[in-house]
Short mmCIF file of C-alpha atoms in Angstrom, two decimals:
data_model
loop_
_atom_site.label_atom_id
_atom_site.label_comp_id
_atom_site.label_asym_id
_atom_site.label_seq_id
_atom_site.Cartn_x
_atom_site.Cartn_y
_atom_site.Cartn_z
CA UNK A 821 0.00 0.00 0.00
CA UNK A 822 1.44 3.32 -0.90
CA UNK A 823 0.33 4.62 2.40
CA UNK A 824 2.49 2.53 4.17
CA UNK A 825 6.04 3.17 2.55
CA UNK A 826 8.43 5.32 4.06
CA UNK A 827 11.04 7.63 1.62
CA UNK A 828 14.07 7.54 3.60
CA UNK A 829 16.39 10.62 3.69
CA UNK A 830 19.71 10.57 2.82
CA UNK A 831 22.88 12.55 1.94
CA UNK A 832 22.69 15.82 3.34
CA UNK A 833 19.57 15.82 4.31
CA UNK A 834 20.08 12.81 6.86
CA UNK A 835 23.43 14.85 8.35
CA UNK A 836 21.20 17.71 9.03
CA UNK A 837 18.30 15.81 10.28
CA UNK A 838 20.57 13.60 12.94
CA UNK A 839 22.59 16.68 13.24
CA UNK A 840 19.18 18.08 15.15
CA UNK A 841 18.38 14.84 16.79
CA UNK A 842 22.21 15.02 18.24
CA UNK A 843 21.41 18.95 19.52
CA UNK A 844 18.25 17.91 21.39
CA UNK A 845 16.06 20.06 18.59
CA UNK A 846 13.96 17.05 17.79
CA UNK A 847 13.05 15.82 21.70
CA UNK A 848 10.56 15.70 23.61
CA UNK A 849 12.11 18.74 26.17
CA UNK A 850 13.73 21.01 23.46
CA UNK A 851 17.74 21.12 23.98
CA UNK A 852 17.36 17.82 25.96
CA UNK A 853 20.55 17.47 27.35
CA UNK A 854 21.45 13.51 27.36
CA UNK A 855 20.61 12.94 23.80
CA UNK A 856 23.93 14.11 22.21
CA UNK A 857 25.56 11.32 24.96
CA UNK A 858 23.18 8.62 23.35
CA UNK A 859 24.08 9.64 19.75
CA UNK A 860 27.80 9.50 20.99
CA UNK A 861 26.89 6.13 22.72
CA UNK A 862 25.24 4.72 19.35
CA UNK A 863 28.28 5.19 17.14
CA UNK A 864 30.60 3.94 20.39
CA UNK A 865 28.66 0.57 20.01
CA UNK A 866 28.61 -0.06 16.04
CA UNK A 867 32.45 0.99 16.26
CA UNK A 868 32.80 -2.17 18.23
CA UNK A 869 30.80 -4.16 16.97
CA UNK A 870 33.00 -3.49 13.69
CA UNK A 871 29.95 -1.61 11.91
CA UNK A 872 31.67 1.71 11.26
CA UNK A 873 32.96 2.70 8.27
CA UNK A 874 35.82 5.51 7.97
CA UNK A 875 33.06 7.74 6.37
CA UNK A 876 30.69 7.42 9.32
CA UNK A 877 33.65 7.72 11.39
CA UNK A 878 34.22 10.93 10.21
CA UNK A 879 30.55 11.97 10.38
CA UNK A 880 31.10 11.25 14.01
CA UNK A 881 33.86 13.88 15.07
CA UNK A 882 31.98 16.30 12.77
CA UNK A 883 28.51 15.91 14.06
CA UNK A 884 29.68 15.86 17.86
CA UNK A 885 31.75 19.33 17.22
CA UNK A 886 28.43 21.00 15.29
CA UNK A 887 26.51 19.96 18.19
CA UNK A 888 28.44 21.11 20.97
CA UNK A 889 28.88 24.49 18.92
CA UNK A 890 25.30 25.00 19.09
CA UNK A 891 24.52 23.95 22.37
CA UNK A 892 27.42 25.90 23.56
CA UNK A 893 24.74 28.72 22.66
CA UNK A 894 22.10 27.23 24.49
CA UNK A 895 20.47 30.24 26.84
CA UNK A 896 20.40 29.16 30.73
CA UNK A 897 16.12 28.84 31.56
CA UNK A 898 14.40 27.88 34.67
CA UNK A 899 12.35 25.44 32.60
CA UNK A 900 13.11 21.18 32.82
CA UNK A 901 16.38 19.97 30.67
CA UNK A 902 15.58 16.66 30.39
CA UNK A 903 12.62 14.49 30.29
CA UNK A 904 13.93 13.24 33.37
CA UNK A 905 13.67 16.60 35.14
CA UNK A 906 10.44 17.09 33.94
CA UNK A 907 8.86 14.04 35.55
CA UNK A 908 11.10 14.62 38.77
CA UNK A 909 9.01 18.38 38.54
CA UNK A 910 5.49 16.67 37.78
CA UNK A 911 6.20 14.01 40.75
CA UNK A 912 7.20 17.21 42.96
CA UNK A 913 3.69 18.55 42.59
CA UNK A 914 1.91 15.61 44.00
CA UNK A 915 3.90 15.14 47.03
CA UNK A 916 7.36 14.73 48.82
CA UNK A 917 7.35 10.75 49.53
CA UNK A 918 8.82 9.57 45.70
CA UNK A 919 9.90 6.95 44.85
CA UNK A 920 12.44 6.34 41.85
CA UNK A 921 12.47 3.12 39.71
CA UNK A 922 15.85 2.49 38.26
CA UNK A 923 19.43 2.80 38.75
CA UNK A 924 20.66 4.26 35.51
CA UNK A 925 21.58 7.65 34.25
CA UNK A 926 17.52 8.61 33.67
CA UNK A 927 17.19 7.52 37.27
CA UNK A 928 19.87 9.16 38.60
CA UNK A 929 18.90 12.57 37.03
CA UNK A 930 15.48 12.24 38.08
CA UNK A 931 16.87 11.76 41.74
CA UNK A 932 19.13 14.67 41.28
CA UNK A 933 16.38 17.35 40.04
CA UNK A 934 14.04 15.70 43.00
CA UNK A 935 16.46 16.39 45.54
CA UNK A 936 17.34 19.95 43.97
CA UNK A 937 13.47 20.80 44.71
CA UNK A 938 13.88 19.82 48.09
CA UNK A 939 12.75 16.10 48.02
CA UNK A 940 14.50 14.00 51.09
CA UNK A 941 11.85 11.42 51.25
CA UNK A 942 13.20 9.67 48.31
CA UNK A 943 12.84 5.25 47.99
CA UNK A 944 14.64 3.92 45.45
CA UNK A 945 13.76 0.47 43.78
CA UNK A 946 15.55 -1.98 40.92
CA UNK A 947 15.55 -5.21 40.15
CA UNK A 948 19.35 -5.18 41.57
CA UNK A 949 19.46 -4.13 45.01
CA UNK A 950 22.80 -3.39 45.11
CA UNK A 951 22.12 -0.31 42.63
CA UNK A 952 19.49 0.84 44.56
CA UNK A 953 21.79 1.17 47.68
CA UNK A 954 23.95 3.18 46.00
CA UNK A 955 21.50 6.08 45.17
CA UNK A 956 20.34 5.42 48.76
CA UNK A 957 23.94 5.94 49.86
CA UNK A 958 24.09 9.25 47.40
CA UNK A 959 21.30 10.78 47.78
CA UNK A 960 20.20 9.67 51.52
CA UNK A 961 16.67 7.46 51.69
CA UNK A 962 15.91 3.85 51.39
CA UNK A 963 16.31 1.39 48.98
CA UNK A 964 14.28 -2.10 47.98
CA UNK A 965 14.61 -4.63 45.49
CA UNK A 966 11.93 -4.39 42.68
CA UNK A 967 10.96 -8.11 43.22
CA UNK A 968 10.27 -7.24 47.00
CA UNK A 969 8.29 -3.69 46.92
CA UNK A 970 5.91 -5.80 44.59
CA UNK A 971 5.14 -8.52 46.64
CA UNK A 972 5.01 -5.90 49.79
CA UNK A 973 4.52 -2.12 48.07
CA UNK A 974 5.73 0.93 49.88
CA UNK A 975 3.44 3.45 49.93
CA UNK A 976 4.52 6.93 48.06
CA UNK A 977 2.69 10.13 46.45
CA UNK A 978 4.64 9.82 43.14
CA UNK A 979 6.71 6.91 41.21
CA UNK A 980 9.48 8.06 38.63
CA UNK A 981 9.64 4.65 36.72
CA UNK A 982 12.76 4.53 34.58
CA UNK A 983 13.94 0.73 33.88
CA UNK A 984 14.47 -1.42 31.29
CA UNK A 985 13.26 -4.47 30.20
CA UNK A 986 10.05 -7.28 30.87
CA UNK A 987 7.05 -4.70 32.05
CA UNK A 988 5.56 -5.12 35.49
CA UNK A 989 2.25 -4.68 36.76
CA UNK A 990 2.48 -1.89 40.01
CA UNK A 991 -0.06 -2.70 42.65
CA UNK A 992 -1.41 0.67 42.77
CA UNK A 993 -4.49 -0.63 44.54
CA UNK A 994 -2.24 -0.85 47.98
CA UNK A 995 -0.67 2.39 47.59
CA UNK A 996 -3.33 4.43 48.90
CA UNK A 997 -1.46 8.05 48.64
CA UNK A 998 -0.49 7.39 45.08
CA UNK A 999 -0.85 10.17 42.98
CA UNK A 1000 1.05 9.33 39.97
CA UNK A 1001 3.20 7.37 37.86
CA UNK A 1002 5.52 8.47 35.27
CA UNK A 1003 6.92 6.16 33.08
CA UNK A 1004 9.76 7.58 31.52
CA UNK A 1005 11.38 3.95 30.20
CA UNK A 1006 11.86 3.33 26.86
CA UNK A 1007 9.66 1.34 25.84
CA UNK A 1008 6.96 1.81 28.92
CA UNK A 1009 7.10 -1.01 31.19
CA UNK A 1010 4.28 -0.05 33.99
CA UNK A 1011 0.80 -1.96 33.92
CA UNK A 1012 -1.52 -1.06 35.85
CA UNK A 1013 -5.25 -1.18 36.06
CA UNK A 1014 -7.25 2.67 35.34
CA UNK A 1015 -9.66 3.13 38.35
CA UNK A 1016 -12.34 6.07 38.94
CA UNK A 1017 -9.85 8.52 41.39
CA UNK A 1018 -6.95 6.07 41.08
CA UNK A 1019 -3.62 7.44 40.14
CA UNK A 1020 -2.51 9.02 36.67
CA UNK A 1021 -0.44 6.69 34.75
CA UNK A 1022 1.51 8.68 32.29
CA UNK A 1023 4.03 7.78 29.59
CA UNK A 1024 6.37 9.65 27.07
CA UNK A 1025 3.57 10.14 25.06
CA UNK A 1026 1.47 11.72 27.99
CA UNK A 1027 4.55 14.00 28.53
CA UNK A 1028 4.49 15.35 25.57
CA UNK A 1029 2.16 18.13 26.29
CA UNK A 1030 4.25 19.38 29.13
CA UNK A 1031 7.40 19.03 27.25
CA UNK A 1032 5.84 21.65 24.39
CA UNK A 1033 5.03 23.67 27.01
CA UNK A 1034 8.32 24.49 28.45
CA UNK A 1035 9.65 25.60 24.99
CA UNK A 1036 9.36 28.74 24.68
CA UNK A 1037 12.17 30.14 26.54
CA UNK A 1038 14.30 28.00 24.55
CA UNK A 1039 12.51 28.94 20.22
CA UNK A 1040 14.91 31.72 19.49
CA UNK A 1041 17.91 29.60 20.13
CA UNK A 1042 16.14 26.29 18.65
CA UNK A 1043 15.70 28.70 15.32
CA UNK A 1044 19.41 29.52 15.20
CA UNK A 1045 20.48 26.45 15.84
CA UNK A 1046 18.76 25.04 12.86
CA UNK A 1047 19.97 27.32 10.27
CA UNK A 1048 23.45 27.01 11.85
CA UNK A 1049 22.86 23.15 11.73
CA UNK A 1050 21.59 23.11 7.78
CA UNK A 1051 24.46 25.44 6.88
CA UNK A 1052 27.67 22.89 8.56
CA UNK A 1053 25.80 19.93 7.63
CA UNK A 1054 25.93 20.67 3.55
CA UNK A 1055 29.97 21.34 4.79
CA UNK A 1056 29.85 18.14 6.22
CA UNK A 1057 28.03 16.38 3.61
CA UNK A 1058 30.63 17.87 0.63
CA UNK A 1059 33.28 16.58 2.90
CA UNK A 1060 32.42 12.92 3.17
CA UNK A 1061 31.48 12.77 -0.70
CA UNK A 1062 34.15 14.19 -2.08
CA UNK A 1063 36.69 12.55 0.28
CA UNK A 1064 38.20 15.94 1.37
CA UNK A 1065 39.25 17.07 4.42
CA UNK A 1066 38.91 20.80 6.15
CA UNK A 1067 42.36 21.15 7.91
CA UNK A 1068 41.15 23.80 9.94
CA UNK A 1069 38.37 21.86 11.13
CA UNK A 1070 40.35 19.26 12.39
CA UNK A 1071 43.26 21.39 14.06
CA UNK A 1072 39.94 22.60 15.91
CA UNK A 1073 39.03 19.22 17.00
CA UNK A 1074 42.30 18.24 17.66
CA UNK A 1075 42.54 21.18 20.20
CA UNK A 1076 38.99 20.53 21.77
CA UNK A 1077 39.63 16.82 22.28
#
């Protein structure tokens, strides 16, 4: 069905496109700040696991130095940098007993913006204990294994969810000041049954209307940004085809690295 194929973009127009996606233009929080540490992450992996050629290799240095360029412009705003921050301020406004799901970097941000907003109530909860202990030990609270707050739940006013892998279903039903869940994991992993005055389950796609609203402190830049993005990405593009190098360029990145 002609409905259902997809034109991919390539060439120039893909630089510029991940070029955005790598400066946070294209998330759900404009300017998000971990995404350019994901891209990074992405082409870290396929250079081990042999998959990168010495084109994409150079696309690499180039599109990291573009990006930090234009984030370097990035205006300082009160509003949430990350969609982790974001929940950690949505899970503020229900209550100070939160509880964090996860041990990883989302996690750890979340637990970072909570206890910037004065939080200190904080449980912490993975499927590896030992992980939870050490945000316990960090950021001062308690910490339980995921397998054991399910079979006995602790109750809280707001859950940050942020884990991978199998879903789980949260026994909301015992957690009688539960206000809200956000789950932040990608994909969602939280199940859990919609009751009349129950608590809000919400995912990325749920966030999505707060996210646009926190933007516009940040449109002037995001505008600049683009243009500056389109303009180094052609650069970047006639580069890579034409097997040249800019020797300026990489005395820069030389220096920066």
């Amino acid at each position: 069905d002609a409905k259902d194929l997809v034109v991919p973009i390539v060439d120039e127009e893909a630089i510029a496109y991940l070029s955005q996606v790598t400066a946070g233009l294209h998330s759900l929080v404009l300017g998000e700040d971990q995404i350019q540490g994901q891209v990074g992450q992405a082409f870290r992996d396929a250079e081990s696991s042999g998959l990168l050629s010495r084109e994409l290799n150079k696309l690499w240095s180039r599109l990291m130095h573009s990006s930090r360029k234009v984030r370097a412009r990035k205006p300082k705003v009160a509003s949430p940098s990350s969609v982790a921050e974001l929940a950690a301020v949505l899970a503020k406004q229900h209550g100070s007993r939160i509880a964090v799901f996860g041990a990883g970097v989302t996690g750890r941000t979340a637990s970072e913006a909570l206890v910037r907003r004065g939080v200190d109530d904080l449980l912490f909860v993975n499927r590896t204990l030992a992980h939870a202990e050490r945000l316990a030990s960090h950021f001062g609270g308690r910490a339980v294994g995921l397998r054991e707050f399910l079979k006995a739940p602790i109750d809280v006013d707001a859950a940050i969810v942020a884990i991978r892998g199998q879903s789980f279903r949260l026994p909301a039903d015992q957690m009688k000041s539960l206000q809200i869940v956000l789950d932040i994991s990608q994909p969602a992993v939280v199940q859990m049954e919609s009751r009349s005055g129950g608590p809000v389950l919400m995912d990325l796609d749920a966030l999505r209307h707060h996210g646009q609203q926190c933007r516009g402190d940040l449109e002037a830049w995001a505008c600049e940004a683009r243009h500056s993005l389109l303009t180094n990405s052609a650069s970047i593009w006639g580069q890579l085809r034409d097997g040249r190098s800019n020797l300026g360029h990489l005395i820069g990145l030389h220096v920066e690295n």
